């Protein structure tokens, strides 16, 4: 988003952008510096921070309502499956899928990642030949000792699958899936529910709306955006480390 961010900042406009701000930490710092020079806020959107369910779980963990965090398990399966052309040209799973959950778990745990191990597989021969994973797992170890597993897939046939469980010394906090509708049909053949919500616009529609409301407050009231430059850099470095780990098949220290 480099060109658009620079042009908007030079006109003194506040900027809301989806992740990533840019493709590496150095470029992210440079863009934040450009915006600061022109007194423009650069607001990067990580929608889980604005989703009511994700927020409630994070607040329970950050507020020590269930003790100290020990481990977490996150599952992200995309829907619908992106076309093979997208995956081959710009669909790196670590750069494209991991960012939202990486930012969220850092925020929820109020802690920093010290090491990453990642591995993946390719379900299509064309992806394998190009070295592109469409299924992957990251294991992140945090400074205070929490171990977090993030499993990702490019294609869930049953809808947009987004789950998170954080296990603590005094309890468990979890984010469950949302269904397309809440109907339950029971008959002699079993108990039946709808598929999950179709994709991210349906699952996070309220979160996206809240993001825009908060961005408007930044413009009208001068409030500070909750996602900092440091948050953006940390998330980018973790994604970079995951990709490097998968390439080398080794743990990467941060």
PDB file of N, CA, C and O in Angstrom, residues 58-108:
ATOM      1  N   UNK A  58     -10.142 -12.094  24.832  1.00  0.00           N
ATOM      2  CA  UNK A  58      -8.897 -11.384  25.134  1.00  0.00           C
ATOM      3  C   UNK A  58      -8.976 -10.667  26.477  1.00  0.00           C
ATOM      4  O   UNK A  58      -8.016 -10.688  27.264  1.00  0.00           O
ATOM      5  N   UNK A  59     -10.110 -10.051  26.744  1.00  0.00           N
ATOM      6  CA  UNK A  59     -10.266  -9.332  28.013  1.00  0.00           C
ATOM      7  C   UNK A  59     -10.229 -10.280  29.204  1.00  0.00           C
ATOM      8  O   UNK A  59      -9.681  -9.953  30.255  1.00  0.00           O
ATOM      9  N   UNK A  60     -10.790 -11.485  29.046  1.00  0.00           N
ATOM     10  CA  UNK A  60     -10.751 -12.473  30.124  1.00  0.00           C
ATOM     11  C   UNK A  60      -9.317 -12.921  30.390  1.00  0.00           C
ATOM     12  O   UNK A  60      -8.910 -13.081  31.555  1.00  0.00           O
ATOM     13  N   UNK A  61      -8.546 -13.105  29.330  1.00  0.00           N
ATOM     14  CA  UNK A  61      -7.161 -13.555  29.485  1.00  0.00           C
ATOM     15  C   UNK A  61      -6.282 -12.425  30.000  1.00  0.00           C
ATOM     16  O   UNK A  61      -5.513 -12.605  30.958  1.00  0.00           O
ATOM     17  N   UNK A  62      -6.389 -11.260  29.409  1.00  0.00           N
ATOM     18  CA  UNK A  62      -5.570 -10.116  29.833  1.00  0.00           C
ATOM     19  C   UNK A  62      -5.888  -9.689  31.262  1.00  0.00           C
ATOM     20  O   UNK A  62      -5.011  -9.236  31.996  1.00  0.00           O
ATOM     21  N   UNK A  63      -7.161  -9.871  31.665  1.00  0.00           N
ATOM     22  CA  UNK A  63      -7.573  -9.494  33.010  1.00  0.00           C
ATOM     23  C   UNK A  63      -7.329 -10.569  34.056  1.00  0.00           C
ATOM     24  O   UNK A  63      -7.759 -10.422  35.201  1.00  0.00           O
ATOM     25  N   UNK A  64      -6.682 -11.677  33.662  1.00  0.00           N
ATOM     26  CA  UNK A  64      -6.340 -12.786  34.577  1.00  0.00           C
ATOM     27  C   UNK A  64      -7.577 -13.404  35.227  1.00  0.00           C
ATOM     28  O   UNK A  64      -7.517 -13.926  36.341  1.00  0.00           O
ATOM     29  N   UNK A  65      -8.711 -13.376  34.510  1.00  0.00           N
ATOM     30  CA  UNK A  65      -9.936 -13.948  35.064  1.00  0.00           C
ATOM     31  C   UNK A  65      -9.896 -15.470  35.113  1.00  0.00           C
ATOM     32  O   UNK A  65     -10.689 -16.091  35.839  1.00  0.00           O
ATOM     33  N   UNK A  66      -8.996 -16.083  34.326  1.00  0.00           N
ATOM     34  CA  UNK A  66      -8.864 -17.549  34.346  1.00  0.00           C
ATOM     35  C   UNK A  66      -7.400 -17.949  34.572  1.00  0.00           C
ATOM     36  O   UNK A  66      -6.952 -19.002  34.106  1.00  0.00           O
ATOM     37  N   UNK A  67      -6.689 -17.120  35.306  1.00  0.00           N
ATOM     38  CA  UNK A  67      -5.321 -17.447  35.673  1.00  0.00           C
ATOM     39  C   UNK A  67      -4.310 -17.090  34.605  1.00  0.00           C
ATOM     40  O   UNK A  67      -4.542 -16.222  33.754  1.00  0.00           O
ATOM     41  N   UNK A  68      -3.186 -17.786  34.660  1.00  0.00           N
ATOM     42  CA  UNK A  68      -2.091 -17.526  33.733  1.00  0.00           C
ATOM     43  C   UNK A  68      -2.211 -18.421  32.486  1.00  0.00           C
ATOM     44  O   UNK A  68      -2.479 -19.612  32.601  1.00  0.00           O
ATOM     45  N   UNK A  69      -1.988 -17.857  31.297  1.00  0.00           N
ATOM     46  CA  UNK A  69      -2.081 -18.663  30.069  1.00  0.00           C
ATOM     47  C   UNK A  69      -0.945 -19.675  29.960  1.00  0.00           C
ATOM     48  O   UNK A  69       0.217 -19.361  30.221  1.00  0.00           O
ATOM     49  N   UNK A  70      -1.300 -20.889  29.578  1.00  0.00           N
ATOM     50  CA  UNK A  70      -0.324 -21.969  29.413  1.00  0.00           C
ATOM     51  C   UNK A  70      -0.137 -22.348  27.946  1.00  0.00           C
ATOM     52  O   UNK A  70       0.983 -22.571  27.491  1.00  0.00           O
ATOM     53  N   UNK A  71      -1.250 -22.422  27.215  1.00  0.00           N
ATOM     54  CA  UNK A  71      -1.174 -22.799  25.809  1.00  0.00           C
ATOM     55  C   UNK A  71      -2.398 -22.264  25.082  1.00  0.00           C
ATOM     56  O   UNK A  71      -3.398 -21.904  25.702  1.00  0.00           O
ATOM     57  N   UNK A  72      -2.292 -22.239  23.759  1.00  0.00           N
ATOM     58  CA  UNK A  72      -3.432 -21.824  22.936  1.00  0.00           C
ATOM     59  C   UNK A  72      -3.410 -22.598  21.630  1.00  0.00           C
ATOM     60  O   UNK A  72      -2.346 -22.967  21.124  1.00  0.00           O
ATOM     61  N   UNK A  73      -4.614 -22.837  21.113  1.00  0.00           N
ATOM     62  CA  UNK A  73      -4.770 -23.532  19.835  1.00  0.00           C
ATOM     63  C   UNK A  73      -5.695 -22.707  18.955  1.00  0.00           C
ATOM     64  O   UNK A  73      -6.819 -22.385  19.360  1.00  0.00           O
ATOM     65  N   UNK A  74      -5.217 -22.366  17.764  1.00  0.00           N
ATOM     66  CA  UNK A  74      -5.972 -21.527  16.842  1.00  0.00           C
ATOM     67  C   UNK A  74      -6.127 -22.282  15.517  1.00  0.00           C
ATOM     68  O   UNK A  74      -5.171 -22.903  15.043  1.00  0.00           O
ATOM     69  N   UNK A  75      -7.320 -22.210  14.938  1.00  0.00           N
ATOM     70  CA  UNK A  75      -7.566 -22.873  13.651  1.00  0.00           C
ATOM     71  C   UNK A  75      -8.195 -21.878  12.687  1.00  0.00           C
ATOM     72  O   UNK A  75      -9.184 -21.221  13.018  1.00  0.00           O
ATOM     73  N   UNK A  76      -7.599 -21.760  11.505  1.00  0.00           N
ATOM     74  CA  UNK A  76      -8.071 -20.846  10.465  1.00  0.00           C
ATOM     75  C   UNK A  76      -8.167 -21.631   9.161  1.00  0.00           C
ATOM     76  O   UNK A  76      -7.154 -22.019   8.590  1.00  0.00           O
ATOM     77  N   UNK A  77      -9.399 -21.869   8.700  1.00  0.00           N
ATOM     78  CA  UNK A  77      -9.602 -22.516   7.402  1.00  0.00           C
ATOM     79  C   UNK A  77     -10.433 -21.590   6.523  1.00  0.00           C
ATOM     80  O   UNK A  77     -11.550 -21.217   6.875  1.00  0.00           O
ATOM     81  N   UNK A  78      -9.862 -21.218   5.397  1.00  0.00           N
ATOM     82  CA  UNK A  78     -10.473 -20.235   4.511  1.00  0.00           C
ATOM     83  C   UNK A  78     -11.623 -20.849   3.709  1.00  0.00           C
ATOM     84  O   UNK A  78     -11.698 -22.059   3.519  1.00  0.00           O
ATOM     85  N   UNK A  79     -12.510 -19.992   3.248  1.00  0.00           N
ATOM     86  CA  UNK A  79     -13.625 -20.394   2.380  1.00  0.00           C
ATOM     87  C   UNK A  79     -14.143 -19.150   1.678  1.00  0.00           C
ATOM     88  O   UNK A  79     -14.273 -18.101   2.310  1.00  0.00           O
ATOM     89  N   UNK A  80     -14.426 -19.225   0.382  1.00  0.00           N
ATOM     90  CA  UNK A  80     -14.160 -20.360  -0.499  1.00  0.00           C
ATOM     91  C   UNK A  80     -12.682 -20.458  -0.844  1.00  0.00           C
ATOM     92  O   UNK A  80     -11.932 -19.515  -0.627  1.00  0.00           O
ATOM     93  N   UNK A  81     -12.284 -21.575  -1.385  1.00  0.00           N
ATOM     94  CA  UNK A  81     -10.884 -21.788  -1.732  1.00  0.00           C
ATOM     95  C   UNK A  81     -10.469 -20.815  -2.837  1.00  0.00           C
ATOM     96  O   UNK A  81     -11.146 -20.715  -3.854  1.00  0.00           O
ATOM     97  N   UNK A  82      -9.379 -20.070  -2.645  1.00  0.00           N
ATOM     98  CA  UNK A  82      -8.923 -19.133  -3.687  1.00  0.00           C
ATOM     99  C   UNK A  82      -8.507 -19.875  -4.953  1.00  0.00           C
ATOM    100  O   UNK A  82      -8.089 -21.040  -4.893  1.00  0.00           O
ATOM    101  N   UNK A  83      -8.585 -19.230  -6.095  1.00  0.00           N
ATOM    102  CA  UNK A  83      -8.162 -19.874  -7.339  1.00  0.00           C
ATOM    103  C   UNK A  83      -6.666 -20.179  -7.322  1.00  0.00           C
ATOM    104  O   UNK A  83      -5.885 -19.478  -6.667  1.00  0.00           O
ATOM    105  N   UNK A  84      -6.278 -21.203  -8.032  1.00  0.00           N
ATOM    106  CA  UNK A  84      -4.890 -21.639  -8.054  1.00  0.00           C
ATOM    107  C   UNK A  84      -3.965 -20.521  -8.538  1.00  0.00           C
ATOM    108  O   UNK A  84      -2.827 -20.380  -8.066  1.00  0.00           O
ATOM    109  N   UNK A  85      -4.463 -19.666  -9.441  1.00  0.00           N
ATOM    110  CA  UNK A  85      -3.651 -18.568  -9.962  1.00  0.00           C
ATOM    111  C   UNK A  85      -3.264 -17.598  -8.855  1.00  0.00           C
ATOM    112  O   UNK A  85      -2.127 -17.092  -8.821  1.00  0.00           O
ATOM    113  N   UNK A  86      -4.180 -17.322  -7.943  1.00  0.00           N
ATOM    114  CA  UNK A  86      -3.876 -16.433  -6.813  1.00  0.00           C
ATOM    115  C   UNK A  86      -2.832 -17.067  -5.898  1.00  0.00           C
ATOM    116  O   UNK A  86      -1.875 -16.406  -5.476  1.00  0.00           O
ATOM    117  N   UNK A  87      -3.010 -18.339  -5.602  1.00  0.00           N
ATOM    118  CA  UNK A  87      -2.074 -19.019  -4.702  1.00  0.00           C
ATOM    119  C   UNK A  87      -0.676 -19.067  -5.296  1.00  0.00           C
ATOM    120  O   UNK A  87       0.323 -18.944  -4.574  1.00  0.00           O
ATOM    121  N   UNK A  88      -0.584 -19.244  -6.600  1.00  0.00           N
ATOM    122  CA  UNK A  88       0.720 -19.341  -7.249  1.00  0.00           C
ATOM    123  C   UNK A  88       1.442 -18.001  -7.327  1.00  0.00           C
ATOM    124  O   UNK A  88       2.674 -17.952  -7.308  1.00  0.00           O
ATOM    125  N   UNK A  89       0.687 -16.896  -7.395  1.00  0.00           N
ATOM    126  CA  UNK A  89       1.324 -15.598  -7.632  1.00  0.00           C
ATOM    127  C   UNK A  89       1.427 -14.712  -6.399  1.00  0.00           C
ATOM    128  O   UNK A  89       2.269 -13.817  -6.360  1.00  0.00           O
ATOM    129  N   UNK A  90       0.588 -14.934  -5.390  1.00  0.00           N
ATOM    130  CA  UNK A  90       0.671 -14.037  -4.238  1.00  0.00           C
ATOM    131  C   UNK A  90       0.002 -14.575  -3.000  1.00  0.00           C
ATOM    132  O   UNK A  90      -0.341 -13.815  -2.094  1.00  0.00           O
ATOM    133  N   UNK A  91      -0.152 -15.878  -2.949  1.00  0.00           N
ATOM    134  CA  UNK A  91      -0.927 -16.448  -1.868  1.00  0.00           C
ATOM    135  C   UNK A  91      -0.114 -17.150  -0.801  1.00  0.00           C
ATOM    136  O   UNK A  91      -0.502 -18.218  -0.324  1.00  0.00           O
ATOM    137  N   UNK A  92       1.038 -16.564  -0.434  1.00  0.00           N
ATOM    138  CA  UNK A  92       1.838 -17.185   0.628  1.00  0.00           C
ATOM    139  C   UNK A  92       1.004 -17.305   1.901  1.00  0.00           C
ATOM    140  O   UNK A  92       0.498 -16.311   2.427  1.00  0.00           O
ATOM    141  N   UNK A  93       0.864 -18.514   2.412  1.00  0.00           N
ATOM    142  CA  UNK A  93      -0.063 -18.760   3.521  1.00  0.00           C
ATOM    143  C   UNK A  93       0.374 -18.075   4.805  1.00  0.00           C
ATOM    144  O   UNK A  93      -0.460 -17.631   5.600  1.00  0.00           O
ATOM    145  N   UNK A  94       1.688 -17.957   5.012  1.00  0.00           N
ATOM    146  CA  UNK A  94       2.167 -17.319   6.235  1.00  0.00           C
ATOM    147  C   UNK A  94       1.960 -15.805   6.186  1.00  0.00           C
ATOM    148  O   UNK A  94       1.577 -15.189   7.183  1.00  0.00           O
ATOM    149  N   UNK A  95       2.190 -15.216   5.015  1.00  0.00           N
ATOM    150  CA  UNK A  95       2.032 -13.772   4.896  1.00  0.00           C
ATOM    151  C   UNK A  95       0.563 -13.362   4.818  1.00  0.00           C
ATOM    152  O   UNK A  95       0.175 -12.312   5.328  1.00  0.00           O
ATOM    153  N   UNK A  96      -0.250 -14.181   4.179  1.00  0.00           N
ATOM    154  CA  UNK A  96      -1.632 -13.790   3.895  1.00  0.00           C
ATOM    155  C   UNK A  96      -2.609 -14.197   4.999  1.00  0.00           C
ATOM    156  O   UNK A  96      -3.511 -13.428   5.353  1.00  0.00           O
ATOM    157  N   UNK A  97      -2.441 -15.391   5.568  1.00  0.00           N
ATOM    158  CA  UNK A  97      -3.422 -15.893   6.528  1.00  0.00           C
ATOM    159  C   UNK A  97      -3.047 -15.665   7.991  1.00  0.00           C
ATOM    160  O   UNK A  97      -3.919 -15.455   8.823  1.00  0.00           O
ATOM    161  N   UNK A  98      -1.773 -15.747   8.322  1.00  0.00           N
ATOM    162  CA  UNK A  98      -1.409 -15.802   9.749  1.00  0.00           C
ATOM    163  C   UNK A  98      -1.552 -14.478  10.482  1.00  0.00           C
ATOM    164  O   UNK A  98      -1.725 -14.459  11.706  1.00  0.00           O
ATOM    165  N   UNK A  99      -1.470 -13.348   9.752  1.00  0.00           N
ATOM    166  CA  UNK A  99      -1.301 -12.051  10.402  1.00  0.00           C
ATOM    167  C   UNK A  99      -2.387 -11.728  11.425  1.00  0.00           C
ATOM    168  O   UNK A  99      -2.089 -11.261  12.539  1.00  0.00           O
ATOM    169  N   UNK A 100      -3.657 -11.941  11.070  1.00  0.00           N
ATOM    170  CA  UNK A 100      -4.737 -11.563  11.980  1.00  0.00           C
ATOM    171  C   UNK A 100      -4.673 -12.353  13.292  1.00  0.00           C
ATOM    172  O   UNK A 100      -4.831 -11.791  14.379  1.00  0.00           O
ATOM    173  N   UNK A 101      -4.436 -13.651  13.200  1.00  0.00           N
ATOM    174  CA  UNK A 101      -4.376 -14.460  14.421  1.00  0.00           C
ATOM    175  C   UNK A 101      -3.094 -14.206  15.208  1.00  0.00           C
ATOM    176  O   UNK A 101      -3.107 -14.261  16.442  1.00  0.00           O
ATOM    177  N   UNK A 102      -2.000 -13.952  14.518  1.00  0.00           N
ATOM    178  CA  UNK A 102      -0.750 -13.625  15.213  1.00  0.00           C
ATOM    179  C   UNK A 102      -0.909 -12.328  16.000  1.00  0.00           C
ATOM    180  O   UNK A 102      -0.536 -12.240  17.177  1.00  0.00           O
ATOM    181  N   UNK A 103      -1.467 -11.307  15.354  1.00  0.00           N
ATOM    182  CA  UNK A 103      -1.704 -10.053  16.080  1.00  0.00           C
ATOM    183  C   UNK A 103      -2.640 -10.278  17.258  1.00  0.00           C
ATOM    184  O   UNK A 103      -2.403  -9.771  18.362  1.00  0.00           O
ATOM    185  N   UNK A 104      -3.700 -11.036  17.020  1.00  0.00           N
ATOM    186  CA  UNK A 104      -4.687 -11.250  18.086  1.00  0.00           C
ATOM    187  C   UNK A 104      -4.081 -11.954  19.297  1.00  0.00           C
ATOM    188  O   UNK A 104      -4.286 -11.529  20.431  1.00  0.00           O
ATOM    189  N   UNK A 105      -3.321 -13.021  19.067  1.00  0.00           N
ATOM    190  CA  UNK A 105      -2.831 -13.786  20.210  1.00  0.00           C
ATOM    191  C   UNK A 105      -1.755 -13.004  20.969  1.00  0.00           C
ATOM    192  O   UNK A 105      -1.649 -13.118  22.188  1.00  0.00           O
ATOM    193  N   UNK A 106      -0.955 -12.197  20.279  1.00  0.00           N
ATOM    194  CA  UNK A 106      -0.016 -11.304  20.971  1.00  0.00           C
ATOM    195  C   UNK A 106      -0.772 -10.363  21.893  1.00  0.00           C
ATOM    196  O   UNK A 106      -0.368 -10.142  23.042  1.00  0.00           O
ATOM    197  N   UNK A 107      -1.844  -9.797  21.360  1.00  0.00           N
ATOM    198  CA  UNK A 107      -2.648  -8.841  22.127  1.00  0.00           C
ATOM    199  C   UNK A 107      -3.350  -9.532  23.291  1.00  0.00           C
ATOM    200  O   UNK A 107      -3.338  -9.019  24.420  1.00  0.00           O
ATOM    201  N   UNK A 108      -3.940 -10.686  23.046  1.00  0.00           N
ATOM    202  CA  UNK A 108      -4.673 -11.400  24.093  1.00  0.00           C
ATOM    203  C   UNK A 108      -3.743 -11.845  25.223  1.00  0.00           C
ATOM    204  O   UNK A 108      -4.103 -11.766  26.403  1.00  0.00           O
TER     205      UNK A 108
END
